């Protein structure tokens, strides 16, 4: 089976209105479609413009699908090649990554930095949709008020993951905020609360609060350093799929739960790929940050479903999804 055509579609789908008020555009996103002479096509997605991988895309034309090592390619093309191969053999993509350990992958609702009452309104929407965790870009000035309002409207079982992007900066600030937040009982974690160049600060903060501490890391050597420092309770793992798998294995060995952010505010092609990977990672038990539901439209019309705050793992061959070309053309910018 030979590759006959590789198409790249750069698309721009706005976030939902409450997010668009503050962040009208999130990421450059390009979709790739790899077509074959037997009529099977595979899809991938990457963060970046169309021009990022134009040369790579054209280099595949005329090559045999099974002669290519999918794991030696950029992630989007790894995904597309595995999608094709899975369809050829009638198996889902997750079979290429090992034993499936879960049928559902938990996922968060999400808000950018906004006013406390606006965040609470979004949390109310998330709870109504069946989500149980809210990933929140937090700031020291109003995070306590924000969490208080979220608990009022979403209830005590709706947890909040706080990601200030190091915005709490110092241990004494993060400790003061933790003391004020602990009584609410709904803060699931602090992610990157203080400057990340000093793991001792994370170890100290971990000793001062019951709120779990997390770092957003990628390379396995950085994960290993954090685990050896005993400074974290959780990990947020990002980067290419093979990197995430290696880092997740380290987390599993250390009995540290993790969540995954391969795409973040991506579309459902990348989210589906991530879900196929996550369902094979024993340590990936926490709600992930793959967030296609934060945009006004999606390019997948069936195959990837969110139910009660969980992605259902697709079981069809390949990625197990159906791509909507009408949506792609509507939001295509290049």
XYZ file of C-alpha atoms in Angstrom:
334
model
C 0.000 0.000 0.000
C 1.549 3.260 -1.164
C 0.969 6.834 -0.062
C -0.502 8.833 -2.924
C -1.229 12.199 -1.347
C -0.639 14.142 1.858
C -2.880 17.146 2.511
C -2.330 19.767 5.190
C -5.198 21.904 6.478
C -4.435 24.825 8.755
C -7.628 25.634 10.642
C -8.685 28.290 13.114
C -11.707 27.375 15.239
C -12.528 29.995 17.893
C -12.901 29.053 21.550
C -16.305 29.179 23.204
C -17.487 32.782 23.873
C -16.532 33.038 27.576
C -12.949 32.091 26.667
C -12.874 34.085 23.413
C -13.605 37.249 25.415
C -10.068 36.969 26.810
C -8.292 34.689 24.326
C -9.797 35.053 20.828
C -7.299 32.655 19.261
C -5.697 29.573 20.782
C -2.794 27.981 18.913
C -2.052 27.512 15.244
C -3.405 24.048 14.411
C -2.796 22.005 11.269
C -4.459 18.736 10.323
C -2.780 16.226 8.056
C -4.528 13.655 5.873
C -2.439 10.824 4.406
C -4.140 9.030 1.498
C -3.211 5.668 -0.027
C -3.687 3.856 -3.316
C -6.087 1.423 -1.628
C -8.479 4.137 -0.499
C -7.521 4.100 3.176
C -6.656 7.463 4.702
C -5.134 8.383 8.032
C -5.336 11.607 10.036
C -3.013 13.477 12.345
C -2.864 16.896 13.965
C -0.097 19.190 15.137
C 0.295 22.550 16.817
C 1.836 24.877 14.256
C 1.249 26.391 10.853
C 0.846 24.510 7.598
C 4.364 25.506 6.528
C 5.913 23.745 9.538
C 5.726 20.294 7.927
C 5.087 20.940 4.220
C 8.417 19.456 3.161
C 7.994 16.429 5.402
C 4.473 15.838 4.099
C 5.551 15.758 0.467
C 8.433 13.378 1.227
C 5.973 10.587 2.032
C 4.340 10.498 -1.401
C 5.132 7.250 -3.219
C 6.407 5.455 -0.128
C 5.055 2.149 1.152
C 3.096 2.624 4.372
C 4.512 -0.487 6.044
C 8.071 0.363 4.994
C 7.977 3.484 7.167
C 8.750 3.336 10.868
C 5.813 5.341 12.252
C 7.604 6.083 15.512
C 10.508 7.735 13.678
C 8.194 10.406 12.205
C 6.865 13.679 13.664
C 3.965 12.896 15.993
C 1.183 13.985 13.628
C 2.444 11.617 10.929
C 3.005 8.848 13.468
C -0.679 9.217 14.281
C -1.744 9.176 10.616
C 0.385 6.124 9.790
C -0.921 4.215 12.813
C -4.445 5.230 11.818
C -3.896 3.712 8.362
C -2.223 0.579 9.722
C -4.953 0.042 12.287
C -7.570 0.236 9.548
C -5.570 -2.191 7.401
C -5.557 -4.804 10.175
C -8.899 -3.938 11.749
C -7.486 -2.934 15.154
C -7.682 0.298 17.197
C -4.584 2.486 17.528
C -4.242 1.758 21.240
C -3.224 -1.815 20.363
C 0.108 -0.412 19.120
C 0.881 0.959 22.595
C 0.239 -2.052 24.796
C -2.520 -3.430 26.979
C -5.594 -1.267 27.465
C -6.096 -0.662 31.194
C -9.231 1.519 31.054
C -12.254 2.019 28.796
C -12.719 5.664 29.763
C -10.211 8.484 30.174
C -11.131 11.290 32.611
C -10.933 14.842 31.281
C -11.237 18.311 32.815
C -13.346 21.306 31.970
C -11.202 24.427 31.544
C -11.104 28.177 31.996
C -8.536 30.815 31.199
C -7.830 33.681 33.589
C -11.076 35.655 33.998
C -13.098 37.338 36.690
C -14.169 35.079 39.594
C -17.895 35.251 38.809
C -17.203 34.389 35.162
C -15.103 31.379 36.126
C -17.810 30.234 38.511
C -20.379 30.492 35.735
C -18.187 28.271 33.551
C -17.778 25.791 36.401
C -21.555 25.633 36.688
C -21.676 24.757 32.973
C -18.980 22.116 33.428
C -20.788 20.503 36.354
C -24.058 20.493 34.431
C -22.307 18.704 31.551
C -21.082 15.997 33.915
C -17.473 17.077 34.459
C -16.100 16.669 37.969
C -12.820 18.594 37.637
C -12.096 22.114 36.429
C -8.629 23.102 35.229
C -8.199 26.777 36.035
C -5.563 29.337 35.097
C -5.253 30.919 38.517
C -3.857 34.175 39.866
C -2.953 34.961 43.446
C -5.101 38.090 43.638
C -8.486 36.386 43.325
C -8.009 32.605 43.407
C -9.571 32.244 46.868
C -12.699 34.147 45.845
C -12.865 32.166 42.607
C -12.749 28.796 44.381
C -15.338 29.967 46.909
C -17.769 30.914 44.139
C -17.103 27.688 42.224
C -17.978 25.611 45.281
C -21.179 27.601 45.763
C -22.468 26.961 42.234
C -20.935 23.583 41.366
C -21.070 21.824 44.704
C -18.510 20.097 46.955
C -17.809 17.197 44.568
C -16.626 19.452 41.747
C -12.874 19.777 42.178
C -10.551 22.493 40.917
C -7.022 22.102 39.603
C -5.128 25.391 39.971
C -2.481 26.227 37.380
C -0.957 29.655 38.036
C 1.959 29.050 35.634
C 4.384 29.819 38.499
C 2.305 32.936 39.249
C 2.310 32.364 43.016
C 6.086 32.675 42.567
C 7.365 32.112 46.117
C 6.718 29.481 48.781
C 5.436 31.956 51.362
C 2.766 33.215 48.923
C 1.715 29.724 47.857
C 1.590 28.612 51.507
C -0.639 31.538 52.499
C -3.010 30.792 49.628
C -3.029 27.087 50.433
C -4.038 27.849 54.035
C -6.993 29.872 52.766
C -7.977 27.299 50.138
C -7.707 24.106 52.171
C -10.981 24.654 54.100
C -12.993 24.559 50.852
C -11.936 20.928 50.343
C -12.259 21.201 46.571
C -8.735 22.076 45.378
C -7.416 18.986 43.612
C -3.861 20.261 43.127
C -1.456 23.135 42.658
C 0.282 22.814 39.276
C 3.529 24.778 38.883
C 2.538 27.131 41.732
C 6.023 28.558 42.355
C 9.188 29.027 40.312
C 10.189 25.677 38.877
C 13.952 26.175 38.933
C 14.121 25.118 42.582
C 12.738 21.674 43.369
C 13.510 22.225 47.063
C 10.755 24.834 47.116
C 8.265 22.239 45.903
C 9.412 19.801 48.555
C 9.007 22.513 51.207
C 5.564 23.509 49.933
C 4.528 19.874 49.881
C 5.338 19.681 53.589
C 3.301 22.796 54.384
C -0.058 21.902 52.788
C -2.357 18.966 52.216
C -3.059 20.227 48.687
C -1.185 17.945 46.259
C 1.681 19.521 44.339
C 2.220 18.888 40.626
C 4.765 19.830 38.002
C 4.126 20.085 34.263
C 7.060 18.204 32.756
C 8.009 16.438 29.550
C 11.465 14.864 29.173
C 12.057 11.738 31.277
C 15.223 13.179 32.822
C 13.229 16.094 34.265
C 10.580 13.696 35.560
C 13.250 11.504 37.145
C 14.824 14.521 38.868
C 11.470 15.550 40.351
C 10.729 12.017 41.526
C 14.164 11.683 43.130
C 13.653 15.015 44.901
C 10.360 13.709 46.358
C 8.858 17.141 45.738
C 5.599 16.281 43.952
C 2.424 14.287 44.418
C 1.291 14.365 40.767
C 2.710 14.928 37.298
C 1.284 16.631 34.233
C 3.057 14.990 31.281
C 3.396 16.724 27.917
C 5.289 16.465 24.673
C 5.436 13.834 21.922
C 3.704 10.523 22.553
C 6.860 8.454 22.939
C 8.218 10.926 25.487
C 4.954 10.823 27.436
C 5.045 7.018 27.492
C 8.591 6.954 28.901
C 7.790 9.566 31.535
C 4.542 7.799 32.474
C 6.498 4.592 33.026
C 8.735 6.433 35.498
C 5.659 7.810 37.258
C 4.180 4.324 37.457
C 7.386 2.932 38.971
C 7.316 5.681 41.607
C 3.567 5.276 42.326
C 2.941 8.893 41.320
C -0.374 9.494 39.503
C -0.260 11.648 36.396
C -2.392 13.318 33.804
C -1.571 13.935 30.149
C -1.472 17.032 27.966
C -0.225 16.044 24.536
C -2.388 18.585 22.723
C -4.068 20.716 25.363
C -6.511 23.024 23.600
C -6.404 20.802 20.547
C -9.058 19.362 18.250
C -10.447 15.863 18.472
C -8.000 14.206 16.076
C -5.145 14.847 18.478
C -7.415 14.226 21.449
C -8.404 10.824 20.034
C -4.750 9.931 19.532
C -3.981 10.963 23.113
C -6.917 8.941 24.452
C -5.642 5.847 22.632
C -2.285 6.327 24.336
C -3.657 7.200 27.779
C -5.857 4.134 27.990
C -2.656 2.048 28.035
C -0.841 4.052 30.754
C -1.537 2.674 34.251
C -0.303 5.869 35.939
C -2.553 8.213 33.901
C -5.462 8.162 36.334
C -6.097 11.909 36.690
C -8.298 14.090 34.407
C -6.370 14.948 31.266
C -5.934 18.307 29.562
C -7.056 17.393 26.038
C -9.712 20.055 25.500
C -11.455 20.075 22.093
C -14.728 20.778 23.921
C -13.513 24.322 24.672
C -14.005 25.362 21.012
C -17.227 26.237 19.204
C -16.876 23.418 16.654
C -14.858 20.283 16.112
C -13.507 18.475 13.076
C -14.609 15.028 14.276
C -18.291 14.295 13.854
C -18.311 10.854 15.477
C -16.041 8.381 17.189
C -14.777 10.425 20.156
C -17.408 10.917 22.833
C -17.280 12.685 26.197
C -19.663 11.223 28.754
C -19.831 12.384 32.384
C -16.399 13.964 32.222
C -14.720 11.011 30.482
C -13.589 10.310 26.940
C -14.865 6.919 25.828
C -11.950 5.061 24.235
C -12.725 4.519 20.511
C -12.825 0.849 19.553
C -13.148 1.148 15.769
C -10.162 0.385 13.540
C -7.401 2.990 13.509
C -8.313 6.139 15.410
C -11.946 5.044 15.192
C -13.173 8.512 14.254
C -14.989 10.132 11.325
C -13.609 13.488 10.220
C -15.996 16.234 9.097
C -14.551 17.874 5.970
C -17.304 20.501 5.969
C -16.050 21.836 9.319
C -12.461 21.751 8.112
C -13.293 23.774 5.024
C -15.418 26.234 7.009
C -12.548 27.064 9.395
C -9.621 26.535 7.063
C -7.176 29.450 6.835
C -4.402 27.839 4.754
